[in-house]
PDB file of C-alpha atoms and ligand atoms in Angstrom:
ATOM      1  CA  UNK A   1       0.000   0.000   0.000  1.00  0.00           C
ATOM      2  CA  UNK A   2       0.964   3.466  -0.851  1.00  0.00           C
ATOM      3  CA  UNK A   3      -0.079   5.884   1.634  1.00  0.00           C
ATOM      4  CA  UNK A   4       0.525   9.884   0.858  1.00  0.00           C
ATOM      5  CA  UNK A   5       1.806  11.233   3.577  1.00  0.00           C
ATOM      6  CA  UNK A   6      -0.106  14.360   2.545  1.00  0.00           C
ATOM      7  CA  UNK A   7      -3.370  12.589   3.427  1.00  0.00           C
ATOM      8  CA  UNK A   8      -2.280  12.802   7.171  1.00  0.00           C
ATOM      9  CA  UNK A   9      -1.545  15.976   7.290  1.00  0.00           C
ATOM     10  CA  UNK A  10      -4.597  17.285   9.086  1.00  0.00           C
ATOM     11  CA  UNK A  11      -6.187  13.960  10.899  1.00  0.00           C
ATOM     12  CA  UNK A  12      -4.836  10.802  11.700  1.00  0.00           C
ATOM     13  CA  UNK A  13      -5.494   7.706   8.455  1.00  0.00           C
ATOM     14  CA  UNK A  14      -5.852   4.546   9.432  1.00  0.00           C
ATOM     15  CA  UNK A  15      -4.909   1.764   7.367  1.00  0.00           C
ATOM     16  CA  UNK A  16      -5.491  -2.340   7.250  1.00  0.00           C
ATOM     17  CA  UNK A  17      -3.819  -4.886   4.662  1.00  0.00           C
ATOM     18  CA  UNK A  18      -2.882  -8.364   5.151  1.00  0.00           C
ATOM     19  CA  UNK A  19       0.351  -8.775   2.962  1.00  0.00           C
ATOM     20  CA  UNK A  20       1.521 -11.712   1.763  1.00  0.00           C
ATOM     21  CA  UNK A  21       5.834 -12.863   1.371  1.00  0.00           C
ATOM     22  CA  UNK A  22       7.202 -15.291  -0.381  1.00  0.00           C
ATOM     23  CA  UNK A  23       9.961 -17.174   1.908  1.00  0.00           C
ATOM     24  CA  UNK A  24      12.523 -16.037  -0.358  1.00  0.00           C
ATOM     25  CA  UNK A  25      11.627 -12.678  -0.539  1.00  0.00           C
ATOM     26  CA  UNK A  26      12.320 -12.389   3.157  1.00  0.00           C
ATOM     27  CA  UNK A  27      15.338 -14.256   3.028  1.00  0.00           C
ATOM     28  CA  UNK A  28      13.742 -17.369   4.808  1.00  0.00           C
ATOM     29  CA  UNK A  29      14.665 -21.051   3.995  1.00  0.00           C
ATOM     30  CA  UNK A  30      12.041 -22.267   1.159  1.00  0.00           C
ATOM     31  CA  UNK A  31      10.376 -24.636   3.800  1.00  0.00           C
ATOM     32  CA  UNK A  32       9.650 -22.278   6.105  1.00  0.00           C
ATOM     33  CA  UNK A  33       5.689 -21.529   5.911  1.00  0.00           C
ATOM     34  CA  UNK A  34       4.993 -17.684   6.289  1.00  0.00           C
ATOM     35  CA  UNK A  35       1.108 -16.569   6.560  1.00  0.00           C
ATOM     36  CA  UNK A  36      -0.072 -13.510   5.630  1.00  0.00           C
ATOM     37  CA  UNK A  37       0.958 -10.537   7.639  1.00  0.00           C
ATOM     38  CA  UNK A  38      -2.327  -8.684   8.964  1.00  0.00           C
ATOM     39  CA  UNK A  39      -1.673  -4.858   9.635  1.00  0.00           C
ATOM     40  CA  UNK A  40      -3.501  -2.493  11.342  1.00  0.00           C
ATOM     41  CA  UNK A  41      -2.035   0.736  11.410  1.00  0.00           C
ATOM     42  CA  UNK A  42      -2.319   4.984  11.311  1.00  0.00           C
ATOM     43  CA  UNK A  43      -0.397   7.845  10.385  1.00  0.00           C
ATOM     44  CA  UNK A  44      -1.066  10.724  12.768  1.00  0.00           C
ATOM     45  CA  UNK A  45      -0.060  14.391  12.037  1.00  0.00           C
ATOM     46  CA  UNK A  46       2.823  15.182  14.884  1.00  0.00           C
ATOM     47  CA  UNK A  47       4.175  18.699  14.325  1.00  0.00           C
ATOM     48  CA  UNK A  48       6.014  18.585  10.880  1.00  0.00           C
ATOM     49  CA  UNK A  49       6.165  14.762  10.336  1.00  0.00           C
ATOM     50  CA  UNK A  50       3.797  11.618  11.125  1.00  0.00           C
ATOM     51  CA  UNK A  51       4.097   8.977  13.625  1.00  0.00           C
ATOM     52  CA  UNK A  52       3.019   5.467  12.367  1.00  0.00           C
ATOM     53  CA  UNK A  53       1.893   3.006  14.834  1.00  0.00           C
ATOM     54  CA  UNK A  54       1.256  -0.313  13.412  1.00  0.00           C
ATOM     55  CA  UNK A  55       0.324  -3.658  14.418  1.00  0.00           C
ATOM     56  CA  UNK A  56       1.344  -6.647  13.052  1.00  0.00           C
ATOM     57  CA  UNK A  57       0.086 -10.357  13.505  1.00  0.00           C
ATOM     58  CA  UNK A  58       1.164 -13.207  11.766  1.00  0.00           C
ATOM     59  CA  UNK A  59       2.042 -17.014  11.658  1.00  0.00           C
ATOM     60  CA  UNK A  60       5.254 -18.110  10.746  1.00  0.00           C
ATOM     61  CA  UNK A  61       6.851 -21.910  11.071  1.00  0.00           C
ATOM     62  CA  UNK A  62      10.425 -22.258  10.991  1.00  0.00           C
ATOM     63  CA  UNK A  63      12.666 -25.557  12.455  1.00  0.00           C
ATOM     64  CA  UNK A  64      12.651 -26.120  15.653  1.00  0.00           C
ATOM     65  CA  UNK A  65      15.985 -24.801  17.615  1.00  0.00           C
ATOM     66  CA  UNK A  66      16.494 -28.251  19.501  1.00  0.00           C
ATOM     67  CA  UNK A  67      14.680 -30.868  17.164  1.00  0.00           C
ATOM     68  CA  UNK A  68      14.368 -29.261  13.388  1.00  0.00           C
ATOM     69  CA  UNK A  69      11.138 -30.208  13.327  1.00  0.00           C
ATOM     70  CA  UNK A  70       8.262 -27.280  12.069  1.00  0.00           C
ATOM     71  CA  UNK A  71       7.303 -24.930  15.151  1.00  0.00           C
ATOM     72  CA  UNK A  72       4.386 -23.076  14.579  1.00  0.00           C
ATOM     73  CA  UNK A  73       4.748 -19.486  15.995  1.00  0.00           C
ATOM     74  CA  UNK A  74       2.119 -16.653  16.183  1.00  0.00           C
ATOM     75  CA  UNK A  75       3.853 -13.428  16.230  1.00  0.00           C
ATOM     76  CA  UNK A  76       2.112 -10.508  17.555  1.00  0.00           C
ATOM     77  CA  UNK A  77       4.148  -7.022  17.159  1.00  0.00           C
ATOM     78  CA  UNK A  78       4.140  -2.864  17.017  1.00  0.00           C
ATOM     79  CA  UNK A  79       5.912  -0.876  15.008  1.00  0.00           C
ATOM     80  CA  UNK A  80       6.663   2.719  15.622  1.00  0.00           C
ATOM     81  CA  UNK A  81       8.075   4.817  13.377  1.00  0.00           C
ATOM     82  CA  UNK A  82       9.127   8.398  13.708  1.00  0.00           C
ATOM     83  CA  UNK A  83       7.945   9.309   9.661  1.00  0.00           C
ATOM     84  CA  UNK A  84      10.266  12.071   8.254  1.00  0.00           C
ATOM     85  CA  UNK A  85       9.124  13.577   4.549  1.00  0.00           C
ATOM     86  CA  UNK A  86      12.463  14.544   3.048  1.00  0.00           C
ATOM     87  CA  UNK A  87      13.309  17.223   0.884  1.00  0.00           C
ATOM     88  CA  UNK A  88      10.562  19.749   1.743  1.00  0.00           C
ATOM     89  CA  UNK A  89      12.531  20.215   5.185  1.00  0.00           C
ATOM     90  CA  UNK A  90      16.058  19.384   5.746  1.00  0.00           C
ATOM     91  CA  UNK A  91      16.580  20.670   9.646  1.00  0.00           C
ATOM     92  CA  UNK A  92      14.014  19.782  11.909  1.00  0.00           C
ATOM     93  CA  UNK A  93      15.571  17.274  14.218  1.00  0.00           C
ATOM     94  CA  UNK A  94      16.145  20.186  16.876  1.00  0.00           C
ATOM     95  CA  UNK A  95      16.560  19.515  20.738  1.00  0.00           C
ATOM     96  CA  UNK A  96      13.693  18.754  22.801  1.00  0.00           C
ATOM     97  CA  UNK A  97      11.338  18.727  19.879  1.00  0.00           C
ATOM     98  CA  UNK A  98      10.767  15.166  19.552  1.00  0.00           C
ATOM     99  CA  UNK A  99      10.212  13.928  22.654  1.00  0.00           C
ATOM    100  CA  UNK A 100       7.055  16.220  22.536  1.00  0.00           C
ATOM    101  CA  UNK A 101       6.111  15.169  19.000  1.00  0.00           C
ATOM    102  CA  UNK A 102       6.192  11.637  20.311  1.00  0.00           C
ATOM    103  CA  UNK A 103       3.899  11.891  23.654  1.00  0.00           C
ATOM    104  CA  UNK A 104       1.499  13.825  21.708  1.00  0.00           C
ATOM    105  CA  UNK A 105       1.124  10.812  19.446  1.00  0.00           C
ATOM    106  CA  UNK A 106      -2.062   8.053  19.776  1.00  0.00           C
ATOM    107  CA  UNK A 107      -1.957   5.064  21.804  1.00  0.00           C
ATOM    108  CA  UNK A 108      -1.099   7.445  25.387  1.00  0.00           C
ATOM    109  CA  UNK A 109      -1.422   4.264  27.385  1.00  0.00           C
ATOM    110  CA  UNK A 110       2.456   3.450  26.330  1.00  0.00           C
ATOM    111  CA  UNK A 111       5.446   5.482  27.711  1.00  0.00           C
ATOM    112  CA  UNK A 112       7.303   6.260  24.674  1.00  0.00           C
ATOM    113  CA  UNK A 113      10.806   7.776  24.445  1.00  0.00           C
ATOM    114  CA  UNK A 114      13.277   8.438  21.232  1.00  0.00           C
ATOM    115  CA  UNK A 115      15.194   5.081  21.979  1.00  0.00           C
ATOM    116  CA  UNK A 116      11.815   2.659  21.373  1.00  0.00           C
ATOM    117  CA  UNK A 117      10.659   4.658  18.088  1.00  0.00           C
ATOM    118  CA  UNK A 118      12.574   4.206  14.729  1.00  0.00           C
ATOM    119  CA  UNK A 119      13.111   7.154  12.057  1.00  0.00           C
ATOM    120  CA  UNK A 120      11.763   6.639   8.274  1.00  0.00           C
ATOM    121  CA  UNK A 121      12.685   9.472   5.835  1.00  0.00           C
ATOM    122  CA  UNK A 122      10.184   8.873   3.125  1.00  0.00           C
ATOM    123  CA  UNK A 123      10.732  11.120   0.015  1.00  0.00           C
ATOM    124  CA  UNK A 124       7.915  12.114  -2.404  1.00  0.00           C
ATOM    125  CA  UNK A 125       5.363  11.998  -0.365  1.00  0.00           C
ATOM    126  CA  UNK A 126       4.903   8.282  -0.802  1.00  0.00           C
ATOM    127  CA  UNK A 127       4.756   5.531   2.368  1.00  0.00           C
ATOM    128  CA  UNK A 128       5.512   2.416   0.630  1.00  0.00           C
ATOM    129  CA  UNK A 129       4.208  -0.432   3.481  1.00  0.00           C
ATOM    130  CA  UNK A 130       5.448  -3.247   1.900  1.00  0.00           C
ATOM    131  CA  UNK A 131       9.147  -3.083   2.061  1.00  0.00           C
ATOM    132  CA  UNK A 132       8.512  -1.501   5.867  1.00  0.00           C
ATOM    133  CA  UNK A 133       6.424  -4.273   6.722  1.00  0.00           C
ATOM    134  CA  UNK A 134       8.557  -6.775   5.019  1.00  0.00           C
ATOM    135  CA  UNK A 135      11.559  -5.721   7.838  1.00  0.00           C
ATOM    136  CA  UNK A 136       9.481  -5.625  10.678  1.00  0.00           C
ATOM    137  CA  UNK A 137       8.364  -9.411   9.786  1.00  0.00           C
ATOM    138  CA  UNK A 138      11.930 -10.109   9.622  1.00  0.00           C
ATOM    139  CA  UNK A 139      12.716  -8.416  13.124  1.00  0.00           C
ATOM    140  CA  UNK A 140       9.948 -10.210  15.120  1.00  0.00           C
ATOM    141  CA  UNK A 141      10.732 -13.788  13.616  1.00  0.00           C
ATOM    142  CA  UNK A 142      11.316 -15.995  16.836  1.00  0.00           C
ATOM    143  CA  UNK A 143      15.062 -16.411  17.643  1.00  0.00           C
ATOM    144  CA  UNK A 144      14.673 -20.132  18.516  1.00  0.00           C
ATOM    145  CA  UNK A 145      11.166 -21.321  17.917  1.00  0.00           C
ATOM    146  CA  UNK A 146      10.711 -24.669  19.293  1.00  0.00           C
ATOM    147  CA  UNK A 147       7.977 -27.272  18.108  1.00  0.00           C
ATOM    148  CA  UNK A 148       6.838 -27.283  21.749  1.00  0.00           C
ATOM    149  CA  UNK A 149       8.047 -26.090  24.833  1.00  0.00           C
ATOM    150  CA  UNK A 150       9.377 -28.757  26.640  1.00  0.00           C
ATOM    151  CA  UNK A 151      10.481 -30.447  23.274  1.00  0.00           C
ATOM    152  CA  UNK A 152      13.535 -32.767  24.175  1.00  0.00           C
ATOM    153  CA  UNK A 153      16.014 -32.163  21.167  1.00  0.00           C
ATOM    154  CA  UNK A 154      17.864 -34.597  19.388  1.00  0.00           C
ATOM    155  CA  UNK A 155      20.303 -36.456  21.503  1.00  0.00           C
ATOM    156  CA  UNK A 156      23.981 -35.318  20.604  1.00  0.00           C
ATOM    157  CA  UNK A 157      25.369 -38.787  19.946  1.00  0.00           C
ATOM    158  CA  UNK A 158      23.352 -40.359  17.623  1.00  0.00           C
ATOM    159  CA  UNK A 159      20.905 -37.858  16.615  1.00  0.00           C
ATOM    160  CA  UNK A 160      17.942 -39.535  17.626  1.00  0.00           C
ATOM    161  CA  UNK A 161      14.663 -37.095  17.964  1.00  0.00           C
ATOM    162  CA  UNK A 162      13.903 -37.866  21.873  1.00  0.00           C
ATOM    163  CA  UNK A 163      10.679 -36.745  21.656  1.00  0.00           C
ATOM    164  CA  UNK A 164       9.863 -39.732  20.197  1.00  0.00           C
ATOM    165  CA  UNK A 165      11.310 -41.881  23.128  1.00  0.00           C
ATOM    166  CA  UNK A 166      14.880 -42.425  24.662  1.00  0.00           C
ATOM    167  CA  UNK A 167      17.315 -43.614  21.676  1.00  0.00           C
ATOM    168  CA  UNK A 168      19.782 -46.422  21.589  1.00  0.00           C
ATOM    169  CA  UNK A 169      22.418 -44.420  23.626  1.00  0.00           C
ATOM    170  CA  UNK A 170      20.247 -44.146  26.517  1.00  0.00           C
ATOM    171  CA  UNK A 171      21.742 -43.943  29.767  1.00  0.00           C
ATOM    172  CA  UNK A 172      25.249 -45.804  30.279  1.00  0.00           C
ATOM    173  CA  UNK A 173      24.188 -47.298  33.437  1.00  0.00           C
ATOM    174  CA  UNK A 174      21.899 -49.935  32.001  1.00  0.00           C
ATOM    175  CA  UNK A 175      24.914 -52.187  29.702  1.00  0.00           C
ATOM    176  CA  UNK A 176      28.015 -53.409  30.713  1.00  0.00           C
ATOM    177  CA  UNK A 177      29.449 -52.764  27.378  1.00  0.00           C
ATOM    178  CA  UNK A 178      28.092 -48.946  27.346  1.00  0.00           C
ATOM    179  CA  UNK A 179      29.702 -48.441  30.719  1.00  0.00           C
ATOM    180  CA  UNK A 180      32.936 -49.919  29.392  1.00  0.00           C
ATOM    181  CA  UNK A 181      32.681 -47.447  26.501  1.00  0.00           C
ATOM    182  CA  UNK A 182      31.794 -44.507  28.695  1.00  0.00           C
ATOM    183  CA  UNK A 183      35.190 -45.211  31.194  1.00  0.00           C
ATOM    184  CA  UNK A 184      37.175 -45.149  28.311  1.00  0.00           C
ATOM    185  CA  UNK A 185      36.022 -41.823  26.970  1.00  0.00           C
ATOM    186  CA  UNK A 186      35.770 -40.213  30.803  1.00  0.00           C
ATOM    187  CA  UNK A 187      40.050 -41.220  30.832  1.00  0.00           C
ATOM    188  CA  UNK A 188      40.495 -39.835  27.179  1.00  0.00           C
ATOM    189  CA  UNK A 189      38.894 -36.658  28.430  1.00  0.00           C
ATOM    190  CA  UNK A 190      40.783 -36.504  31.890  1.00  0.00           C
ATOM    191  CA  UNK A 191      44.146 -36.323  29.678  1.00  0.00           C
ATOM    192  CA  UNK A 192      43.190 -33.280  27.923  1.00  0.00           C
TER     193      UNK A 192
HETATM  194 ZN1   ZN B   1      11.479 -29.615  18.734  1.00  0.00          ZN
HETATM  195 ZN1   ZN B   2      21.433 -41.338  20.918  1.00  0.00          ZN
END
């Protein structure tokens, strides 16, 4: 979506889309399954540039950080973005002026300082969403989804997925010949 930033000059516009990414257009492995990306957002007038306040909701499933297996993750996020037209003015980032252009903004039930809001220049008048929206997807993927939260990994020896019961290595205790195996590699380890 194209907004004009022109459009918000006098009152607030509110916006909604649901954008859709290809996995490679976000630089995601071709497996991983990305939903569409439902945004709800406005542009509100602050002094002599905007301030966008978006929300974002979307599902994404990725391999799971301890198993590889797909872990579904909904994604809830806000984006907040100081919006700066270019080239009409060139000096307005002047002390003390934007921490007052930022409390006067919507959404008063957040504390908001310069350090949690972004900057966008945007030149000709013209909010593209899609490449902004396309980062912020990016920037509230999950770190280390997991398939569930007590998922048990794969066990470092063999590779096993232990979430589908203990594998062969199992605990050393049980066989004689593990136990022999296991006091072998305890001494090889003692000598480093
Ligand atoms: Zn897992
Ligand atoms: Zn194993």
């Amino acid at each position: 979506l194209q907004i004009r930033l022109e459009s918000a000059r006098f009152e607030p516009v509110r916006w909604e889309e649901d954008l859709t990414f290809s996995p490679g257009e976000l630089g995601l492995e071709p497996g991983g399954g990305l939903g569409p990306v439902a945004v709800r957002g406005t542009l509100s007038p602050v002094a002599s540039s905007y301030l966008l306040d978006a929300r974002l909701s979307f599902r994404v499933t990725l391999a799971c950080d301890r198993c590889t297996a797909p872990a579904a993750s909904e994604v809830e996020a806000r984006v907040l973005l100081n919006v700066i037209p270019v080239g009409a003015r060139s000096r307005r980032q002047e002390g003390g002026a934007r921490g007052e252009q930022l409390a006067s903004g919507e959404g008063g039930q957040v504390e908001l300082s310069a350090d949690d809001v972004g900057t966008l220049e945007v030149a000709d008048d013209r909010l593209d969403t899609r490449p902004l929206i396309a980062e912020q997807v990016v920037l509230e993927l999950p770190t280390r989804p997991l398939c569930r939260t007590d998922c048990a990994g794969l066990c470092p020896r063999c590779g096993a997925d232990l979430n589908l019961g203990e594998c062969r290595c199992g605990p050393a205790a049980g066989d004689p010949r593990w136990s022999a195996l296991e006091a072998l590699r305890n001494r090889l380890a003692d000598r480093d």
